[in-house]
Amino acid sequence: MPGKHVPQDAAAAGQLCRRCRTSEASLVVRTEPLCRDCFIRYVSTKAVKRMESFRVRHSTPDQTRKLLLPMSFGVSSVTLLHILDYQLKNQTAKTGRTGFQLLVVHIDTSAVEKNAPDPSFMSKLQARFKDHSYATVPLKDVFETPSSYSNDQNIEVDPTPTSDQLSTFLATLPSATALADVLSTLRTRLLVAYARQHGCEAILWGDSTTRLAEKTLSETAKGRGFALPWSIADGQTPAGIPSNYPLRDLLKKELTSHANFVNPPLTEVVYAPEPTGPVSTSSKTTTIDDLMKAYFESVEENYPSIVANVVRTATKLDAAKFEEGDERCSLCGMPVPDGKFGIHGWGGDQHDVQGVSPGEQTEALCYGCTRSVPKGTTLPS
Amino acid sequence: MAPSPCAVCQTNRALILRPKNHQKLCKPCFISVFEAEIHHTITTNNLFHRGERIAIGASGGKDSTVLASVLKTLNERYDYGVELILLSIDEGIKGYRDDSLETVKRNAKQYDMPLTILGYDELYGWTMDQVVEQVGKKGNCTYCGVFRRQALDRGAAKLGVRHVVTGHNADDVAETVLMNLLRGDLPRLSRTTSIVTSTPSIVPSSPETTSHTNIKRSKPLKYAYEKEIVLYAHHKNLDYFSTECLYSPEAFRGSARALIKNLERVRPSAILDVVRSGEDMAKLVPGGNESCGNGCGGHATIVEEEEGGCGSSNGRTSGGEMASMEKQLTQTEVAAEEGLEVEITTAGTKPPNPPDSDAIPLVSGKKGKKLKGPPHGARKQPAKQTMGQCARCGYLSSQEICKACVLLEGLNKNRPKNSIEVSYDNPEESAPTVNSHEIKCTIVTQISEVEKTKGLIYNS
């Protein structure tokens, strides 16, 4: 596009695009110099390839398949919406109908989180990507929605408004890591409940390769290794709604470049909080997620294939076997093998030496959730 | 602010903030809690049985010194009825082992335990200093780790001991979990998280000696934090040698180590949590403990035997290892995209080493593996790895030739010419042929001995 300002990667300067061999390359993607158009095609092909099972030919005209797209207004989820919007337009142009419908859902955490994006981003998206359903759900609804996989069936009616309950509960959490962990657990839980309520067939997460690698290590560090396959792999989850990660083959930096390259740039509708500077390891506000994010941002810079390899490797783990009747964590809803709740009763726990009996745990929480929610804390029901 | 009382005895003043859970404890309570936890680990895992002779892999460092001290204490207190001996390996790193071996010798007296010291030169014909001279500082930890693993087993076999305990602590295990995720090695992730690694199924090859392939390994300090080990050593006034290996760690291990330290700062329980995750994930590794070796399925394995590096160093990173893996992965990606790999594997290439052949050529790197492996596109499950014995030295190996012998061959190939001249000097030795694999390892020792003799002749 002559005369138009296109962000230029210094490494690509003066080279010809390896794919079309006509335009000048705008950036280098995994050793391959590409021009703007070929790069955009590269990104969307990688994502659309992952949407194979949702093609038009797999749907019937009288029954449209509904898919839920969680929207954080970050570059990844906005990019996913952009690509799928384009794919749906193509499907309509070619066949007169679409293979699926999108339900874009934002979980509003602004009541409990300082840096939460303004829900008004939703209207900007809606204006740009029409033809989809949009919804904003406040996080407190997580305790109003009858959770389909919660253990406690005898929910008492509490006169306190749930938003107060939620903030009180979150305020008791011992650390920034615990808060971030619980918030993301609650967000996922609410999205799943919403998807079920609205008859969605699957959830399309916007996680990039880089994000999945971060998740792999941070879930491991939070003692959630047992549930790792359910948070990074495509397919069925214990929550009963399959997960899909269409952007799993794209790096975070590629998504960022892509957002600048498309016309008009996606950056207009992306929520980008002020960068908080280098991650400090001593700060009380630093979380395990922050550490892993900073780590993989640096690895991605020089070793993109290693990032991809972490994800590919972790995705090879088999998901644990579970049955409908298995006991589950009352916070994250993951099956807990043999009902071994809490942090006791394994080789690394010596509490019985100190006279604390494993039965003291008041809530039936899994290992990872127990680390974040201290003993004696009552979950809002 | 009033001094807080100890959280356990409630009487003494608390002087120690437990690194593991930030509990405030007095000194005697910390010591007893620390010992009780190790005892707990030993008993719940049935690590020992009465009458067993156990070799403690002793380096003179804090971990093995604390291990020796705690095991002696517990053995007497709880009457395990085990016999403890010290086994040290001298890697031949000048300035590193000299002092630490002196410490081990003192420990042997202090704990009244017999001590055996075995050198890499005795076992392999190479000291680590010589290895570094040959291969450079990058990647030398691989040699050291592979050699050491076998060295302890060989030493134990020599002493007629079937159980070796090592000082691996929770930090080491957590570090290994992250490292193996980073370099994409699930089989090793699963192996290194288990507290006992043993291979009782392998029958000794020669009846007259104890084979070194069926030595049991265990890590009684697996759940103990490094910081608490240091505290214990400090408060018990233990005599240990504190130094770090002079050679820098591999990038993956250094990277993982730095991550673990940062995680611990953000959440003290994180080390234990990584260990827990590692144990849980080990159960999810497809095909149990075994999987395909290096290069298949696009994820790369760097070293064959367990615990590649030594893990005793800080987070300095060289990056060389990461860069080379990055390169390898990129090539695999390109090949996969262009469909090159399938063409190679379906080309009907004869395996490079048919089973009837006497010669066992080295299969080093991924190229050889690829040729043997099933076509990439068709592979769903990782190929089942069968454990066998090294054709050269008899050590347990998934390959025909164990990693140590592969590394040794690489080293010996580049040895100065005079070692080849040795066979000319001694025609009665009937020129060690490449075919006599069983004696290959001993030949190396012989050659170096002959070299020594030669050196004497030249000197005189």
JSON list of C-alpha atoms in Angstrom, two decimals, chain A residues 243-374:
[
{"chain": "A", "resi": 243, "resn": "SER", "atom": "CA", "xyz": [-12.15, -25.73, 25.05]},
{"chain": "A", "resi": 244, "resn": "ASN", "atom": "CA", "xyz": [-10.55, -24.58, 21.82]},
{"chain": "A", "resi": 245, "resn": "TYR", "atom": "CA", "xyz": [-7.46, -22.45, 21.41]},
{"chain": "A", "resi": 246, "resn": "PRO", "atom": "CA", "xyz": [-7.46, -21.27, 17.78]},
{"chain": "A", "resi": 247, "resn": "LEU", "atom": "CA", "xyz": [-4.47, -18.95, 18.35]},
{"chain": "A", "resi": 248, "resn": "ARG", "atom": "CA", "xyz": [-2.29, -21.65, 19.88]},
{"chain": "A", "resi": 249, "resn": "ASP", "atom": "CA", "xyz": [0.15, -21.59, 16.97]},
{"chain": "A", "resi": 250, "resn": "LEU", "atom": "CA", "xyz": [0.75, -17.85, 17.09]},
{"chain": "A", "resi": 251, "resn": "LEU", "atom": "CA", "xyz": [3.18, -16.00, 19.32]},
{"chain": "A", "resi": 252, "resn": "LYS", "atom": "CA", "xyz": [2.14, -13.01, 21.34]},
{"chain": "A", "resi": 253, "resn": "LYS", "atom": "CA", "xyz": [4.53, -10.76, 19.42]},
{"chain": "A", "resi": 254, "resn": "GLU", "atom": "CA", "xyz": [3.03, -11.94, 16.14]},
{"chain": "A", "resi": 255, "resn": "LEU", "atom": "CA", "xyz": [-0.44, -11.02, 17.35]},
{"chain": "A", "resi": 256, "resn": "THR", "atom": "CA", "xyz": [0.82, -7.59, 18.38]},
{"chain": "A", "resi": 257, "resn": "SER", "atom": "CA", "xyz": [2.38, -6.98, 14.95]},
{"chain": "A", "resi": 258, "resn": "HIS", "atom": "CA", "xyz": [-0.76, -8.24, 13.28]},
{"chain": "A", "resi": 259, "resn": "ALA", "atom": "CA", "xyz": [-2.93, -5.86, 15.31]},
{"chain": "A", "resi": 260, "resn": "ASN", "atom": "CA", "xyz": [-0.85, -2.97, 13.96]},
{"chain": "A", "resi": 261, "resn": "PHE", "atom": "CA", "xyz": [-0.82, -4.21, 10.39]},
{"chain": "A", "resi": 262, "resn": "VAL", "atom": "CA", "xyz": [-4.54, -4.70, 9.80]},
{"chain": "A", "resi": 263, "resn": "ASN", "atom": "CA", "xyz": [-6.49, -1.79, 8.50]},
{"chain": "A", "resi": 264, "resn": "PRO", "atom": "CA", "xyz": [-7.78, -0.03, 10.51]},
{"chain": "A", "resi": 265, "resn": "PRO", "atom": "CA", "xyz": [-5.43, -1.20, 13.26]},
{"chain": "A", "resi": 266, "resn": "LEU", "atom": "CA", "xyz": [-6.92, -3.36, 15.98]},
{"chain": "A", "resi": 267, "resn": "THR", "atom": "CA", "xyz": [-5.07, -1.29, 18.54]},
{"chain": "A", "resi": 268, "resn": "GLU", "atom": "CA", "xyz": [-8.01, 1.11, 18.50]},
{"chain": "A", "resi": 269, "resn": "VAL", "atom": "CA", "xyz": [-10.21, -1.48, 20.16]},
{"chain": "A", "resi": 270, "resn": "VAL", "atom": "CA", "xyz": [-7.56, -3.19, 22.28]},
{"chain": "A", "resi": 271, "resn": "TYR", "atom": "CA", "xyz": [-7.29, -2.40, 25.94]},
{"chain": "A", "resi": 272, "resn": "ALA", "atom": "CA", "xyz": [-3.61, -1.93, 26.76]},
{"chain": "A", "resi": 273, "resn": "PRO", "atom": "CA", "xyz": [-2.99, -1.00, 30.38]},
{"chain": "A", "resi": 274, "resn": "GLU", "atom": "CA", "xyz": [0.00, 1.15, 31.14]},
{"chain": "A", "resi": 275, "resn": "PRO", "atom": "CA", "xyz": [3.08, -1.03, 31.31]},
{"chain": "A", "resi": 276, "resn": "THR", "atom": "CA", "xyz": [4.08, -1.32, 34.93]},
{"chain": "A", "resi": 277, "resn": "GLY", "atom": "CA", "xyz": [7.77, -1.52, 34.23]},
{"chain": "A", "resi": 278, "resn": "PRO", "atom": "CA", "xyz": [10.03, -4.50, 34.86]},
{"chain": "A", "resi": 279, "resn": "VAL", "atom": "CA", "xyz": [8.60, -7.16, 37.11]},
{"chain": "A", "resi": 280, "resn": "SER", "atom": "CA", "xyz": [10.04, -6.90, 40.54]},
{"chain": "A", "resi": 281, "resn": "THR", "atom": "CA", "xyz": [10.57, -10.16, 42.35]},
{"chain": "A", "resi": 282, "resn": "SER", "atom": "CA", "xyz": [10.39, -8.71, 45.81]},
{"chain": "A", "resi": 283, "resn": "SER", "atom": "CA", "xyz": [7.25, -6.66, 45.48]},
{"chain": "A", "resi": 284, "resn": "LYS", "atom": "CA", "xyz": [4.21, -7.79, 47.40]},
{"chain": "A", "resi": 285, "resn": "THR", "atom": "CA", "xyz": [2.10, -7.09, 44.35]},
{"chain": "A", "resi": 286, "resn": "THR", "atom": "CA", "xyz": [4.07, -9.38, 42.04]},
{"chain": "A", "resi": 287, "resn": "THR", "atom": "CA", "xyz": [2.26, -12.56, 41.15]},
{"chain": "A", "resi": 288, "resn": "ILE", "atom": "CA", "xyz": [3.42, -15.91, 39.82]},
{"chain": "A", "resi": 289, "resn": "ASP", "atom": "CA", "xyz": [1.60, -15.06, 36.59]},
{"chain": "A", "resi": 290, "resn": "ASP", "atom": "CA", "xyz": [3.60, -11.82, 36.31]},
{"chain": "A", "resi": 291, "resn": "LEU", "atom": "CA", "xyz": [6.86, -13.73, 36.71]},
{"chain": "A", "resi": 292, "resn": "MET", "atom": "CA", "xyz": [6.00, -16.22, 34.00]},
{"chain": "A", "resi": 293, "resn": "LYS", "atom": "CA", "xyz": [4.73, -13.51, 31.70]},
{"chain": "A", "resi": 294, "resn": "ALA", "atom": "CA", "xyz": [8.00, -11.60, 31.99]},
{"chain": "A", "resi": 295, "resn": "TYR", "atom": "CA", "xyz": [9.97, -14.81, 31.58]},
{"chain": "A", "resi": 296, "resn": "PHE", "atom": "CA", "xyz": [8.30, -15.92, 28.37]},
{"chain": "A", "resi": 297, "resn": "GLU", "atom": "CA", "xyz": [8.29, -12.45, 26.89]},
{"chain": "A", "resi": 298, "resn": "SER", "atom": "CA", "xyz": [12.07, -12.60, 27.09]},
{"chain": "A", "resi": 299, "resn": "VAL", "atom": "CA", "xyz": [12.33, -16.19, 25.83]},
{"chain": "A", "resi": 300, "resn": "GLU", "atom": "CA", "xyz": [9.98, -15.39, 22.93]},
{"chain": "A", "resi": 301, "resn": "GLU", "atom": "CA", "xyz": [12.35, -12.67, 21.80]},
{"chain": "A", "resi": 302, "resn": "ASN", "atom": "CA", "xyz": [15.20, -15.00, 20.87]},
{"chain": "A", "resi": 303, "resn": "TYR", "atom": "CA", "xyz": [13.85, -18.50, 21.20]},
{"chain": "A", "resi": 304, "resn": "PRO", "atom": "CA", "xyz": [10.30, -18.57, 19.77]},
{"chain": "A", "resi": 305, "resn": "SER", "atom": "CA", "xyz": [10.48, -22.28, 18.96]},
{"chain": "A", "resi": 306, "resn": "ILE", "atom": "CA", "xyz": [11.29, -23.11, 22.56]},
{"chain": "A", "resi": 307, "resn": "VAL", "atom": "CA", "xyz": [8.11, -21.33, 23.62]},
{"chain": "A", "resi": 308, "resn": "ALA", "atom": "CA", "xyz": [6.15, -23.36, 21.09]},
{"chain": "A", "resi": 309, "resn": "ASN", "atom": "CA", "xyz": [7.88, -26.54, 22.20]},
{"chain": "A", "resi": 310, "resn": "VAL", "atom": "CA", "xyz": [6.85, -26.01, 25.83]},
{"chain": "A", "resi": 311, "resn": "VAL", "atom": "CA", "xyz": [3.22, -25.86, 24.75]},
{"chain": "A", "resi": 312, "resn": "ARG", "atom": "CA", "xyz": [3.53, -28.78, 22.35]},
{"chain": "A", "resi": 313, "resn": "THR", "atom": "CA", "xyz": [5.12, -30.86, 25.08]},
{"chain": "A", "resi": 314, "resn": "ALA", "atom": "CA", "xyz": [2.61, -29.99, 27.78]},
{"chain": "A", "resi": 315, "resn": "THR", "atom": "CA", "xyz": [-0.26, -30.63, 25.39]},
{"chain": "A", "resi": 316, "resn": "LYS", "atom": "CA", "xyz": [0.96, -34.22, 25.06]},
{"chain": "A", "resi": 317, "resn": "LEU", "atom": "CA", "xyz": [0.07, -34.94, 28.66]},
{"chain": "A", "resi": 318, "resn": "ASP", "atom": "CA", "xyz": [-2.99, -37.15, 28.94]},
{"chain": "A", "resi": 319, "resn": "ALA", "atom": "CA", "xyz": [-5.90, -35.65, 30.84]},
{"chain": "A", "resi": 320, "resn": "ALA", "atom": "CA", "xyz": [-6.61, -37.49, 34.06]},
{"chain": "A", "resi": 321, "resn": "LYS", "atom": "CA", "xyz": [-9.49, -39.92, 33.94]},
{"chain": "A", "resi": 322, "resn": "PHE", "atom": "CA", "xyz": [-12.57, -38.88, 35.84]},
{"chain": "A", "resi": 323, "resn": "GLU", "atom": "CA", "xyz": [-16.21, -39.79, 36.13]},
{"chain": "A", "resi": 324, "resn": "GLU", "atom": "CA", "xyz": [-19.32, -37.73, 36.63]},
{"chain": "A", "resi": 325, "resn": "GLY", "atom": "CA", "xyz": [-19.68, -38.78, 40.24]},
{"chain": "A", "resi": 326, "resn": "ASP", "atom": "CA", "xyz": [-16.08, -37.97, 41.20]},
{"chain": "A", "resi": 327, "resn": "GLU", "atom": "CA", "xyz": [-15.50, -35.47, 43.94]},
{"chain": "A", "resi": 328, "resn": "ARG", "atom": "CA", "xyz": [-14.63, -32.00, 42.76]},
{"chain": "A", "resi": 329, "resn": "CYS", "atom": "CA", "xyz": [-13.00, -28.88, 44.08]},
{"chain": "A", "resi": 330, "resn": "SER", "atom": "CA", "xyz": [-15.72, -26.50, 45.22]},
{"chain": "A", "resi": 331, "resn": "LEU", "atom": "CA", "xyz": [-13.84, -23.51, 43.84]},
{"chain": "A", "resi": 332, "resn": "CYS", "atom": "CA", "xyz": [-12.33, -24.46, 40.46]},
{"chain": "A", "resi": 333, "resn": "GLY", "atom": "CA", "xyz": [-14.59, -27.46, 39.85]},
{"chain": "A", "resi": 334, "resn": "MET", "atom": "CA", "xyz": [-11.77, -29.78, 38.83]},
{"chain": "A", "resi": 335, "resn": "PRO", "atom": "CA", "xyz": [-12.07, -33.44, 39.77]},
{"chain": "A", "resi": 336, "resn": "VAL", "atom": "CA", "xyz": [-9.96, -34.32, 42.80]},
{"chain": "A", "resi": 337, "resn": "PRO", "atom": "CA", "xyz": [-8.75, -37.93, 42.56]},
{"chain": "A", "resi": 338, "resn": "ASP", "atom": "CA", "xyz": [-9.88, -40.07, 45.50]},
{"chain": "A", "resi": 339, "resn": "GLY", "atom": "CA", "xyz": [-11.28, -36.97, 47.19]},
{"chain": "A", "resi": 340, "resn": "LYS", "atom": "CA", "xyz": [-7.79, -35.97, 48.34]},
{"chain": "A", "resi": 341, "resn": "PHE", "atom": "CA", "xyz": [-8.63, -32.37, 49.02]},
{"chain": "A", "resi": 342, "resn": "GLY", "atom": "CA", "xyz": [-6.28, -29.78, 50.41]},
{"chain": "A", "resi": 343, "resn": "ILE", "atom": "CA", "xyz": [-2.53, -29.76, 50.76]},
{"chain": "A", "resi": 344, "resn": "HIS", "atom": "CA", "xyz": [-2.29, -32.74, 53.08]},
{"chain": "A", "resi": 345, "resn": "GLY", "atom": "CA", "xyz": [-1.89, -36.42, 52.54]},
{"chain": "A", "resi": 346, "resn": "TRP", "atom": "CA", "xyz": [0.97, -36.59, 50.04]},
{"chain": "A", "resi": 347, "resn": "GLY", "atom": "CA", "xyz": [4.70, -37.11, 50.24]},
{"chain": "A", "resi": 348, "resn": "GLY", "atom": "CA", "xyz": [5.55, -33.43, 50.50]},
{"chain": "A", "resi": 349, "resn": "ASP", "atom": "CA", "xyz": [3.25, -32.86, 53.45]},
{"chain": "A", "resi": 350, "resn": "GLN", "atom": "CA", "xyz": [4.47, -33.54, 56.92]},
{"chain": "A", "resi": 351, "resn": "HIS", "atom": "CA", "xyz": [1.71, -31.88, 58.83]},
{"chain": "A", "resi": 352, "resn": "ASP", "atom": "CA", "xyz": [0.72, -35.00, 60.64]},
{"chain": "A", "resi": 353, "resn": "VAL", "atom": "CA", "xyz": [4.14, -34.73, 62.26]},
{"chain": "A", "resi": 354, "resn": "GLN", "atom": "CA", "xyz": [3.03, -31.46, 63.75]},
{"chain": "A", "resi": 355, "resn": "GLY", "atom": "CA", "xyz": [-0.34, -32.73, 64.83]},
{"chain": "A", "resi": 356, "resn": "VAL", "atom": "CA", "xyz": [-2.57, -31.10, 62.26]},
{"chain": "A", "resi": 357, "resn": "SER", "atom": "CA", "xyz": [-5.05, -33.66, 61.05]},
{"chain": "A", "resi": 358, "resn": "PRO", "atom": "CA", "xyz": [-5.97, -33.73, 57.37]},
{"chain": "A", "resi": 359, "resn": "GLY", "atom": "CA", "xyz": [-9.64, -33.45, 58.26]},
{"chain": "A", "resi": 360, "resn": "GLU", "atom": "CA", "xyz": [-9.37, -29.83, 59.33]},
{"chain": "A", "resi": 361, "resn": "GLN", "atom": "CA", "xyz": [-9.93, -28.42, 55.90]},
{"chain": "A", "resi": 362, "resn": "THR", "atom": "CA", "xyz": [-13.37, -26.87, 56.05]},
{"chain": "A", "resi": 363, "resn": "GLU", "atom": "CA", "xyz": [-13.87, -26.50, 52.32]},
{"chain": "A", "resi": 364, "resn": "ALA", "atom": "CA", "xyz": [-13.42, -29.23, 49.77]},
{"chain": "A", "resi": 365, "resn": "LEU", "atom": "CA", "xyz": [-10.71, -27.50, 47.77]},
{"chain": "A", "resi": 366, "resn": "CYS", "atom": "CA", "xyz": [-8.11, -28.99, 45.47]},
{"chain": "A", "resi": 367, "resn": "TYR", "atom": "CA", "xyz": [-4.39, -28.56, 46.16]},
{"chain": "A", "resi": 368, "resn": "GLY", "atom": "CA", "xyz": [-4.00, -25.44, 44.03]},
{"chain": "A", "resi": 369, "resn": "CYS", "atom": "CA", "xyz": [-7.07, -23.68, 45.40]},
{"chain": "A", "resi": 370, "resn": "THR", "atom": "CA", "xyz": [-6.08, -24.51, 48.98]},
{"chain": "A", "resi": 371, "resn": "ARG", "atom": "CA", "xyz": [-2.82, -22.64, 48.45]},
{"chain": "A", "resi": 372, "resn": "SER", "atom": "CA", "xyz": [-4.76, -19.54, 47.43]},
{"chain": "A", "resi": 373, "resn": "VAL", "atom": "CA", "xyz": [-7.68, -19.75, 49.82]},
{"chain": "A", "resi": 374, "resn": "PRO", "atom": "CA", "xyz": [-6.50, -20.14, 53.40]}
]
